[in-house]
Coordinates of C-alpha atoms in Angstrom, one line a residue:
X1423 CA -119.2 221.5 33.6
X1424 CA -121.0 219.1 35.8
X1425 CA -123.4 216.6 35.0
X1426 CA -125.9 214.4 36.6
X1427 CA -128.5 211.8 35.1
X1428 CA -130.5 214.0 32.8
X1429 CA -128.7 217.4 33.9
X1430 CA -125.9 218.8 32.6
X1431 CA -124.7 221.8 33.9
X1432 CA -122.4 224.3 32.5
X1433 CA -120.6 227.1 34.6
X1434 CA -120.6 230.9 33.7
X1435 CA -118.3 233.9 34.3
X1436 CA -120.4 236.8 35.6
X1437 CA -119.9 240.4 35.7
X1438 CA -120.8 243.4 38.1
X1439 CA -123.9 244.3 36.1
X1440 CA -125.1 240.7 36.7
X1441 CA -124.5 240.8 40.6
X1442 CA -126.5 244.4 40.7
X1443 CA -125.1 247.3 42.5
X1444 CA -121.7 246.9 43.9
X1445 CA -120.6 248.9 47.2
X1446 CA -119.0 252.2 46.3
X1447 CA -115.3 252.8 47.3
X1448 CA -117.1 255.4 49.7
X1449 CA -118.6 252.5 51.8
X1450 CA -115.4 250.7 52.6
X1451 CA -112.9 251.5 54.9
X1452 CA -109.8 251.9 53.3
X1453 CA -108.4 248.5 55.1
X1454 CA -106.4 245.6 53.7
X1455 CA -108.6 243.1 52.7
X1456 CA -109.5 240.0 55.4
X1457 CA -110.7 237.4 53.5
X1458 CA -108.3 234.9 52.1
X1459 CA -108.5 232.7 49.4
X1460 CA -109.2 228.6 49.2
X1461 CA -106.7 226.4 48.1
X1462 CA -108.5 223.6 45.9
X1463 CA -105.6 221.7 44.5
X1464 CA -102.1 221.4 45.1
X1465 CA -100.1 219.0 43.3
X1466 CA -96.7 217.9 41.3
X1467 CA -96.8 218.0 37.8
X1468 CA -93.3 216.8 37.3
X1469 CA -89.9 217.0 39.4
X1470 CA -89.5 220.9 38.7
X1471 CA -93.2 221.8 38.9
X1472 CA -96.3 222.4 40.7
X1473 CA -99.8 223.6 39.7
X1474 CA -101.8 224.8 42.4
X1475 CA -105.7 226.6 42.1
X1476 CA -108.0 228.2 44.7
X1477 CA -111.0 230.0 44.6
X1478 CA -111.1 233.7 45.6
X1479 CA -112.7 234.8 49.1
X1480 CA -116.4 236.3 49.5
X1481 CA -116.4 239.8 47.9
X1482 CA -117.1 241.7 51.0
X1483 CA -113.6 240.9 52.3
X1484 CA -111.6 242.6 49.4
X1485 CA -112.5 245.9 51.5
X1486 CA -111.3 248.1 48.5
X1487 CA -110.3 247.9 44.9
X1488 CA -109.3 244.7 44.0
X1489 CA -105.9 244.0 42.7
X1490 CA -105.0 240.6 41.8
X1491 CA -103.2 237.9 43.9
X1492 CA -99.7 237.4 45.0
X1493 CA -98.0 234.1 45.3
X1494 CA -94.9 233.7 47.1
X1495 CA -93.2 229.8 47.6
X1496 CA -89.9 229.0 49.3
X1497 CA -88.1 225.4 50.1
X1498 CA -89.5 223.8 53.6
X1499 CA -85.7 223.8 55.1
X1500 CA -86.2 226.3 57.9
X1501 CA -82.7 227.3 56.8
X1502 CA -83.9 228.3 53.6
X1503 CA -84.3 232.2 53.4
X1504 CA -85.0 232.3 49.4
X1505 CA -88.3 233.5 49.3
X1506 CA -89.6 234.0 45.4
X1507 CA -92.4 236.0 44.7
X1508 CA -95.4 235.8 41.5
X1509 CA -98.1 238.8 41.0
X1510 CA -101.0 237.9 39.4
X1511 CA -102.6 241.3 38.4
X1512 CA -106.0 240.7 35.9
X1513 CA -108.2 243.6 35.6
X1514 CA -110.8 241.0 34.8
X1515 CA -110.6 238.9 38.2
X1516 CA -112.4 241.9 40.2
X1517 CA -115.9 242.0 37.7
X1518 CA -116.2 237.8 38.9
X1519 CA -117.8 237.1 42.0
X1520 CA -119.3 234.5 43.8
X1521 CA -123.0 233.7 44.1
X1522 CA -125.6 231.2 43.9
X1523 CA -127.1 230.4 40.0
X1524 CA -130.1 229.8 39.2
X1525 CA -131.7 226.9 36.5
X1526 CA -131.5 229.6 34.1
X1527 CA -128.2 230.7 34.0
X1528 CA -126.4 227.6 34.2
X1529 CA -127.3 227.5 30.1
X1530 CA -125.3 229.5 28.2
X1531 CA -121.5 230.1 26.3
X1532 CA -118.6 228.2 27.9
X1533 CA -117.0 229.7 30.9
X1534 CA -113.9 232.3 30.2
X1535 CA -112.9 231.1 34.0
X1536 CA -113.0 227.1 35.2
X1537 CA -115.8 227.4 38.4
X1538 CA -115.8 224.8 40.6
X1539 CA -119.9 224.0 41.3
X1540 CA -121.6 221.7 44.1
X1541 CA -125.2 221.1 45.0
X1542 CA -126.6 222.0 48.0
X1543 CA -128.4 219.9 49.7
X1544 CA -130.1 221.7 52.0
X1545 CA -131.1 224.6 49.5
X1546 CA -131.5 222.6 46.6
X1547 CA -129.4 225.3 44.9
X1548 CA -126.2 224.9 42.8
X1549 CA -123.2 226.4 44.0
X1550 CA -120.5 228.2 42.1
X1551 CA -117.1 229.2 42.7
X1552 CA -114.5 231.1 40.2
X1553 CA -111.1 228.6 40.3
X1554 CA -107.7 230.0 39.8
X1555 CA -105.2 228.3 39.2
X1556 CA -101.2 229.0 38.3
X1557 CA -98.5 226.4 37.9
X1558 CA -94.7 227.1 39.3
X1559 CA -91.6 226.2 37.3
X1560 CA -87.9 225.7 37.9
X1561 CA -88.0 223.8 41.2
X1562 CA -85.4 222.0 42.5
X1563 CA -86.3 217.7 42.1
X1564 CA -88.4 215.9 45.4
X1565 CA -88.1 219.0 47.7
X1566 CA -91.0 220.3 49.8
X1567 CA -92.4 223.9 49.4
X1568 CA -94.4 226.1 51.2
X1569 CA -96.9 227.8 48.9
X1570 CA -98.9 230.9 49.9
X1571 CA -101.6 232.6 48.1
X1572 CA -103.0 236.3 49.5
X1573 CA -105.1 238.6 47.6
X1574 CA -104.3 242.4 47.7
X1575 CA -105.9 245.9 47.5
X1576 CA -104.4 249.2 47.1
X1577 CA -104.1 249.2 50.7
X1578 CA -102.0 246.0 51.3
X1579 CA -101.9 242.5 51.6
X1580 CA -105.1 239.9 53.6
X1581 CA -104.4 236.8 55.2
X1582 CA -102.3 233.8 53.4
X1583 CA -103.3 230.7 52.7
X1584 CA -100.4 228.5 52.7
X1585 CA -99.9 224.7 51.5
X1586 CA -97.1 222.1 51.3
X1587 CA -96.9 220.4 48.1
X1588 CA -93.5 218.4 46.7
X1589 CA -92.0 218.0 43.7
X1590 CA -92.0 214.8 41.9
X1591 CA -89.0 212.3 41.9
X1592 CA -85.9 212.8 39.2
X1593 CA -83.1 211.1 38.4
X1594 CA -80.8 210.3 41.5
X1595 CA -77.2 212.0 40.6
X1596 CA -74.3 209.4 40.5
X1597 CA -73.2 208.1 43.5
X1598 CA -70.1 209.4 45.4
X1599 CA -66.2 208.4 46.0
X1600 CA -66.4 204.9 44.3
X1601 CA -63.4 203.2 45.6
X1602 CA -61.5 200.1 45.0
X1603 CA -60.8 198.5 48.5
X1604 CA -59.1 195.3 47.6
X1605 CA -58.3 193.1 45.0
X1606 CA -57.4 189.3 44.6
X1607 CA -57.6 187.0 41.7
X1608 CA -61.0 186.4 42.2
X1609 CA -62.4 189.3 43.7
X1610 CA -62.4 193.2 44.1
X1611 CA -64.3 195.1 47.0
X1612 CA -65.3 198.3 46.1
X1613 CA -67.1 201.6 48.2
X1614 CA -69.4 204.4 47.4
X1615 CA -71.2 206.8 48.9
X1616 CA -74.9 208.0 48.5
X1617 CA -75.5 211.1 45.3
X1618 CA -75.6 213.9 46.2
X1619 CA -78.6 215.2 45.0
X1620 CA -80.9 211.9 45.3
X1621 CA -84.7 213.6 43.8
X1622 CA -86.4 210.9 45.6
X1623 CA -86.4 207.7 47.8
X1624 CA -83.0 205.8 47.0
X1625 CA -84.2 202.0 47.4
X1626 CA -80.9 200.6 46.4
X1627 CA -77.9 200.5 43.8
X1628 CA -77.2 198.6 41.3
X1629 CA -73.6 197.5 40.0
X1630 CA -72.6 196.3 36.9
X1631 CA -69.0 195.3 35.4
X1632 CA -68.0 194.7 31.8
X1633 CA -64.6 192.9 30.7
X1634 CA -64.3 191.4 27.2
X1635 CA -67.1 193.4 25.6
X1636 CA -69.6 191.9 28.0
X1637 CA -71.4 193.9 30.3
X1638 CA -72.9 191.7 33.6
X1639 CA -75.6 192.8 36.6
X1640 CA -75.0 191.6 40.1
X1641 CA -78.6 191.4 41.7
X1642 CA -79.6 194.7 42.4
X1643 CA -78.1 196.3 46.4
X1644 CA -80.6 197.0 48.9
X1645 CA -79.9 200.0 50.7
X1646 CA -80.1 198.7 53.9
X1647 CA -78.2 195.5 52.9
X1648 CA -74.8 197.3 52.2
X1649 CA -74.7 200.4 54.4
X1650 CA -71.9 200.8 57.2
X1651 CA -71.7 204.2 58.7
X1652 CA -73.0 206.6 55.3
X1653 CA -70.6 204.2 53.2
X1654 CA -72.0 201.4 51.0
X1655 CA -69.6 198.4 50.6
X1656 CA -69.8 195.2 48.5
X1657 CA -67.8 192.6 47.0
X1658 CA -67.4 191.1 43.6
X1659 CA -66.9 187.8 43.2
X1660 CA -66.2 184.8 40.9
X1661 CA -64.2 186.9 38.4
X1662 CA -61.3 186.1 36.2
X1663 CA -57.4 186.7 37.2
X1664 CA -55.4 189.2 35.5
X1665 CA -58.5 190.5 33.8
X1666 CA -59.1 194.4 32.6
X1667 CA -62.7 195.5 34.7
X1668 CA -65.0 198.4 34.2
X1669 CA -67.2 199.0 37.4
X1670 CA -70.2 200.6 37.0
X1671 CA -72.8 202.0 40.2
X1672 CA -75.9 203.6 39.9
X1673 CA -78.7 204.5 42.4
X1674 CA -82.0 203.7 41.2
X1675 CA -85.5 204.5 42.9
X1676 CA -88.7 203.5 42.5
X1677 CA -89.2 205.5 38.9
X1678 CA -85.8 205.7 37.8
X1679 CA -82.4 204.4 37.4
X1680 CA -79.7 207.5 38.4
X1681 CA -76.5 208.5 36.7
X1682 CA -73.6 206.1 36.3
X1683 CA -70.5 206.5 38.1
X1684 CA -67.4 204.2 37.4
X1685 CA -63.9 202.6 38.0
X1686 CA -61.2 200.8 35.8
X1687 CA -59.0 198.3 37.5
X1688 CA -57.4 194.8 36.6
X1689 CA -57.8 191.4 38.8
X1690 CA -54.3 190.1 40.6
X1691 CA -52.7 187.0 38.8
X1692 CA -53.7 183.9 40.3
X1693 CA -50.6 181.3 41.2
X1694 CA -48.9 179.2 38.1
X1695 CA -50.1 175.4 37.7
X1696 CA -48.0 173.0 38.8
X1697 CA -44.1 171.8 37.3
X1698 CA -43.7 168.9 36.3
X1699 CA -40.7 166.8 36.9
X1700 CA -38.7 165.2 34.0
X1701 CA -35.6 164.3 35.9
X1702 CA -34.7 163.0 39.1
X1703 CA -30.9 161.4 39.6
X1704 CA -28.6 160.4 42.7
X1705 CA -25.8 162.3 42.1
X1706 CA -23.3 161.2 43.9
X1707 CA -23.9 159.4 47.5
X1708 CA -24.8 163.0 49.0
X1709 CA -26.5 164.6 46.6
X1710 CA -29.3 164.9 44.4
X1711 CA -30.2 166.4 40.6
X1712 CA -33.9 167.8 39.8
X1713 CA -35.3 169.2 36.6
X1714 CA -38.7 170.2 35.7
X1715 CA -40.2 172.1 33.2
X1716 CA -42.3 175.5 33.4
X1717 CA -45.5 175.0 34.4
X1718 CA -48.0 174.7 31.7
X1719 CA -50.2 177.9 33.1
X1720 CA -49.3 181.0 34.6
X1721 CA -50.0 184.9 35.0
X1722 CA -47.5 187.5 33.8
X1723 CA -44.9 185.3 34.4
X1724 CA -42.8 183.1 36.6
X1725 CA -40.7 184.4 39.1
X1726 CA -39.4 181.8 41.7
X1727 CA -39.3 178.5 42.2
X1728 CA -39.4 176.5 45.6
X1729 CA -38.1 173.0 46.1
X1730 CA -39.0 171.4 49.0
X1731 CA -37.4 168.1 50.4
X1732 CA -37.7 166.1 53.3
X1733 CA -35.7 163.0 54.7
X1734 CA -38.3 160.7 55.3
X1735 CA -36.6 159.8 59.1
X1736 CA -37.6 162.8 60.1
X1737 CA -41.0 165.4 59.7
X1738 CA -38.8 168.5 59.2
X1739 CA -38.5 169.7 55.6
X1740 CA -36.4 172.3 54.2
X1741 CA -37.0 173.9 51.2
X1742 CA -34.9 176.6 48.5
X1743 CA -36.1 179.1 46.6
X1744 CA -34.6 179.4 42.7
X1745 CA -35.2 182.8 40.9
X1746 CA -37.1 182.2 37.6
X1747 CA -37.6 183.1 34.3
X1748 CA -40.4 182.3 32.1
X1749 CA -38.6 182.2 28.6
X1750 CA -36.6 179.3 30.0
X1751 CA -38.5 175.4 30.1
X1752 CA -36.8 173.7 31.9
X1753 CA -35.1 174.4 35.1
X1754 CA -32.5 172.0 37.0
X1755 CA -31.1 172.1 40.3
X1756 CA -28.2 169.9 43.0
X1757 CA -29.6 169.4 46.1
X1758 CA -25.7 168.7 48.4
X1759 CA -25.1 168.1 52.0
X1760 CA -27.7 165.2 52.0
X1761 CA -27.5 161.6 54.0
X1762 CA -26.1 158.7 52.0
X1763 CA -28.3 155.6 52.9
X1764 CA -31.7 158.1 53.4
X1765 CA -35.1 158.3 51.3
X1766 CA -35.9 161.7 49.9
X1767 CA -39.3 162.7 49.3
X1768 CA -39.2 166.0 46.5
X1769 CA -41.6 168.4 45.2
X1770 CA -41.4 171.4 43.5
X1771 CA -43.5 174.7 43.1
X1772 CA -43.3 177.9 41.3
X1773 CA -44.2 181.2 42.8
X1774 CA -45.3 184.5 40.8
X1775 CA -45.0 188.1 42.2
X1776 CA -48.6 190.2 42.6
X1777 CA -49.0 192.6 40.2
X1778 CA -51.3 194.6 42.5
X1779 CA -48.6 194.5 45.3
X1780 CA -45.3 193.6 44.2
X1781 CA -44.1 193.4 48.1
X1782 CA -46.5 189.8 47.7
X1783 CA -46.1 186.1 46.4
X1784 CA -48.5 184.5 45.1
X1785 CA -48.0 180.6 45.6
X1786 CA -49.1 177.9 42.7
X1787 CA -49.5 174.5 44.1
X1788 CA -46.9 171.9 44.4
X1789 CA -46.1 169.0 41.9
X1790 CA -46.4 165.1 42.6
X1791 CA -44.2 163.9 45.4
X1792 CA -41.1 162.1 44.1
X1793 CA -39.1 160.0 46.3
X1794 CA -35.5 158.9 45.7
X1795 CA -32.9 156.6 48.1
X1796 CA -29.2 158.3 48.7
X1797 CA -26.7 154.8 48.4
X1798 CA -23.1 154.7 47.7
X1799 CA -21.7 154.7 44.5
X1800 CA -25.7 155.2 43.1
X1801 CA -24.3 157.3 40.4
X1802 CA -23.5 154.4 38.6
X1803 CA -26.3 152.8 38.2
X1804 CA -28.6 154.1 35.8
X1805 CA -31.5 156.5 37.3
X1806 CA -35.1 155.6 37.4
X1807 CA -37.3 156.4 34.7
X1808 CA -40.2 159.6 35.9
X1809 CA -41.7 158.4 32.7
X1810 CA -45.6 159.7 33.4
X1811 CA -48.3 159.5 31.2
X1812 CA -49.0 162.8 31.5
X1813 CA -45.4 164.7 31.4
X1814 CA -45.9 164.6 27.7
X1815 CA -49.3 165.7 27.4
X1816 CA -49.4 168.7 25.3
X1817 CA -47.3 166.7 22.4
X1818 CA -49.5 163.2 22.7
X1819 CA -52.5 165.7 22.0
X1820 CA -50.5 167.1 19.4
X1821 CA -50.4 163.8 18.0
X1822 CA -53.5 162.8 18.1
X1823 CA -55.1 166.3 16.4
X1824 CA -52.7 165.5 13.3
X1825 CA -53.3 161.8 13.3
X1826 CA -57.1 162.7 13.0
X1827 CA -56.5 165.4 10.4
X1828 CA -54.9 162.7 8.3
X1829 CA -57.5 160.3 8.6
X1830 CA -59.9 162.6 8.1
X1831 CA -58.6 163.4 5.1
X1832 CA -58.1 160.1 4.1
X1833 CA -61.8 159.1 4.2
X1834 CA -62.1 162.1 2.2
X1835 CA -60.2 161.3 -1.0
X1836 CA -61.6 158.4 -0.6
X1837 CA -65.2 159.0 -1.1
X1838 CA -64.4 162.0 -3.8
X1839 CA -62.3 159.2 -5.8
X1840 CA -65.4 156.3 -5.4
X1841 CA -67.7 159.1 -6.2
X1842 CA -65.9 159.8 -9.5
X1843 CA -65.5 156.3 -11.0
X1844 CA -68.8 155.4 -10.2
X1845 CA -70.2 158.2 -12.1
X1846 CA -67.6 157.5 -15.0
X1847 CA -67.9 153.5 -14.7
X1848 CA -72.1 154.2 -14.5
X1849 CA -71.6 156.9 -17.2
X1850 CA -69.9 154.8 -19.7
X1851 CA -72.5 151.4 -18.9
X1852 CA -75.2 153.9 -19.9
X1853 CA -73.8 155.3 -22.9
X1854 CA -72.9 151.3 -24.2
X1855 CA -76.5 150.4 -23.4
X1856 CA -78.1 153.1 -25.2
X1857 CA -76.0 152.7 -28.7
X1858 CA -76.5 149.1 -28.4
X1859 CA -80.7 150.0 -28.2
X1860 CA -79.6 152.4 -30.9
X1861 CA -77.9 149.8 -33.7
X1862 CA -80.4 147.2 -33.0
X1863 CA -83.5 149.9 -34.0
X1864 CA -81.5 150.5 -37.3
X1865 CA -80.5 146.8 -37.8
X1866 CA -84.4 146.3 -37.5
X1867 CA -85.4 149.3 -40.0
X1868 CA -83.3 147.8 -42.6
X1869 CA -85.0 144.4 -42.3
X1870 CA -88.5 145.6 -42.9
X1871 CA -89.8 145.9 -45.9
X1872 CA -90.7 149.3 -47.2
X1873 CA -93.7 148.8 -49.5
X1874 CA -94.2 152.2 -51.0
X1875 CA -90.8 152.1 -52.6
X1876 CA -90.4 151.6 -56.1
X1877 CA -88.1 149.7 -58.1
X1878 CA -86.7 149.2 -61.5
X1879 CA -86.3 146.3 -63.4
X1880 CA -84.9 146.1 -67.3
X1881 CA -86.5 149.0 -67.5
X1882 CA -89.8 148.5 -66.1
X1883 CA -90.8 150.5 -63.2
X1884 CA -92.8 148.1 -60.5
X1885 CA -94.3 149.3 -57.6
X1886 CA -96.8 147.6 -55.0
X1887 CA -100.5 147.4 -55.3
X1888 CA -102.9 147.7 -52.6
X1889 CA -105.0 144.4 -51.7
X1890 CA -108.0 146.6 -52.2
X1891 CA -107.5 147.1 -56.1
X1892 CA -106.3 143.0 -56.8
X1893 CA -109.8 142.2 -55.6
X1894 CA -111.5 144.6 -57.2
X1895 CA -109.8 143.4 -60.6
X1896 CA -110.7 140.2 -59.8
X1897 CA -114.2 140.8 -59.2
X1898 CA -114.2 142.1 -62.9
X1899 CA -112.3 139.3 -64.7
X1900 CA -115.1 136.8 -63.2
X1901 CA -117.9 139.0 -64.1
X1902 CA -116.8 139.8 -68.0
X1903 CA -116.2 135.4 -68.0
X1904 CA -119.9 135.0 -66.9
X1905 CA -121.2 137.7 -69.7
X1906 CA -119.3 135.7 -72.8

């Protein structure tokens, strides 16, 4: 249909008797026809389809009996040999040809075939064409194809018309050989390759990683941010030691997010806290005794211990490793072979073994410095006290949380006992105050006078009179007085 201002136009199918006589099979050469149809659209209509419609070629250059129309589509890879065929045979297509309409017959039933129409200008007449159209199914996602349409007689095939048209994007596949590269306490770097079948314009990948039921998005990868040699490569960072990890990579383009590959692995420990000394003693005039407890955070466990000591005369130190064991607090040592009259500086640290590779140790940092003086006979003297503030911290905290219970619950008797005598002390005030109200009401109903009662007296029933009848009475002794 096509309308204008005022016009409105509707396109008809026509048949041979409209067109007048047609050209007997005995005026054609038995050829294959020459003319070739016109593509008018080509276009996706999703990532496995394409619709494409022409209009058929001028009559004259069928050169036979018309057949119908045969379609044949193959990938644009010039290695591609999979050519797929469609014939379109309709008896119908061969009455409908092409010609100019007049005013007359553009008024009339709705077309059986679409008809494209145009003006013309220069003839001020209005153009039809029949439009075919057929739409192609089971294509493989974003992949050019090379459509041709050719219209055929008994005696072959004419002339193609060929078009490129491309599937729409689909969802990119999941991206290929993720890898863990390296691990630490803190980080894990990780590799991929791009999917294999991308439908469409990868513009970057994204990665995601979920520990603890919490799933997190590093930005989003930009293709050309990551790439080294077909291999992607990036880093996560700021993570957790000696946490679980779930990995997850996706390709994404500009309409979709692709399928989701993964990877499971767990962060390396990270090194123990520092010990914390809790004795230091000359023990005889060469030698020196250490103890310190486990250190108050650690991975796994605790597997060695290093003491390092220095005599302060010189910058050399020498240090001693001690095999651990994490069930055990506190850990001593005798340091021999040392120089009486010297100053000692000490400190300890404790070492754990990588649970990623156990061929490496993973260093905590070291205590406080201690220092101590090697003298003769210093074993009788009594050792100096490595009292600290801190070396008791976790049972001063200990302390206090109780401390705090109890007080809090303190304040809380309190105020559920003040509560209760109030109420009770209030409570009884009250119920004093209202009988008192109550025995003064009755103490005050007995004293009145009740007016309307009656009483007897030897026998003779009195009662009250109203004010009303005594002068009334009166009234009437004075006026039987003034008539005697």
């Amino acid at each position: 249909m096509w309308s204008g201002p005022g016009v409105m136009v509707r396109t008809l199918d026509y048949h041979a008797e409209d067109l007048g006589s047609n050209p007997t099979p005995d005026k054609l050469a038995k050829k294959s026809p020459t003319g070739k149809p016109v593509t008018t659209i080509a276009h996706n209509t999703s990532a496995s389809s394409l619709y494409i419609s022409w209009k058929p070629p001028p009559p004259d250059t069928i050169l036979g009996e018309f057949l119908g129309y045969r379609i044949t589509y193959r990938k644009r890879d010039p290695n591609s040999e999979d050519v797929k065929e469609i014939y379109i045979r309709d008896s119908s297509v061969e009455e409908m040809k092409t010609r100019y309409l007049t005013w007359e017959e553009t008024i009339g039933p709705p077309p059986i075939r679409q008809r494209l129409c145009c003006w013309d200008r220069e003839l001020l007449e209005l153009r039809c064409f029949l439009v075919l159209g057929h739409e192609i199914h089971n294509l493989q996602t974003y992949t050019q194809y090379l459509v041709s349409i050719q219209v055929f007689n008994p005696e072959g095939l004419g002339p193609p018309t060929t078009v490129l048209v491309m599937t729409d994007e689909g969802v990119p596949s999941k991206p290929r050989n993720l890898s863990i590269l390296e691990v630490t306490s803190t980080t894990i770097r990780i590799s991929w390759q791009e999917p294999e079948r991308k439908n469409g314009v990868i513009h970057g990948y994204r990665v995601y990683y979920v520990y603890q039921n919490q799933t997190l998005l590093h930005l989003p990868i930009l293709k050309s941010d990551a790439i080294q040699n077909s291999i992607y490569y990036y880093t996560l960072s700021s993570l957790k030691p000696f946490t679980d990890y779930r990995i997850i990579v996706a390709a994404f383009t500009m309409k979709y997010d692709g399928e989701t590959t993964e990877v499971s692995v767990r962060t390396d420990i990270s090194g123990p806290s520092a010990p914390k000394f809790v004795n230091l003693t000359c023990y005889s005039e060469d030698a020196l005794f250490l103890a310190w407890r486990i250190p108050q955070h650690f991975y796994n466990s605790v597997n060695h211990y290093i003491v390092s000591y220095r005599n302060m005369d010189y910058t050399r130190s020498r240090e001693i490793r001690i095999s651990a064991n994490a069930s055990i607090v506190e850990t001593s040592v005798v340091l021999q072979n040392l120089s009486t009259d010297a100053s000692y500086e000490l400190k300890v640290r404790a070492a754990s073994i990588s649970v990623i590779n156990p061929n490496k140790v993973i260093l905590g940092p070291y205590s406080e410095l201690r220092k101590i003086t090697l003298k003769a006979n210093c074993d009788q003297h009594p050792p100096p006290s490595l009292y600290h503030p801190y070396a008791d911290y976790d049972l001063i905290v200990l302390a206090g949380a109780v401390i705090c219970c109890f007080g809090l619950l303190l304040v809380i008797l309190a105020i559920v006992l003040w509560k209760k005598c109030f109420n009770t002390t209030y409570t009884n005030e009250a119920d004093s105050v209202i009988a008192d109200q109550k025995q003064q009401q009755q103490q005050q109903q007995q004293t009145q006078i009740d007016w309307k009662a009656t009483c007897d007296t030897n026998g003779v029933i009195q009662t009250t009179v109203p004010v009303t009848k005594i002068m009334q009475n009166g009234n009437h002794r004075h006026l039987t007085i003034d008539g005697d």
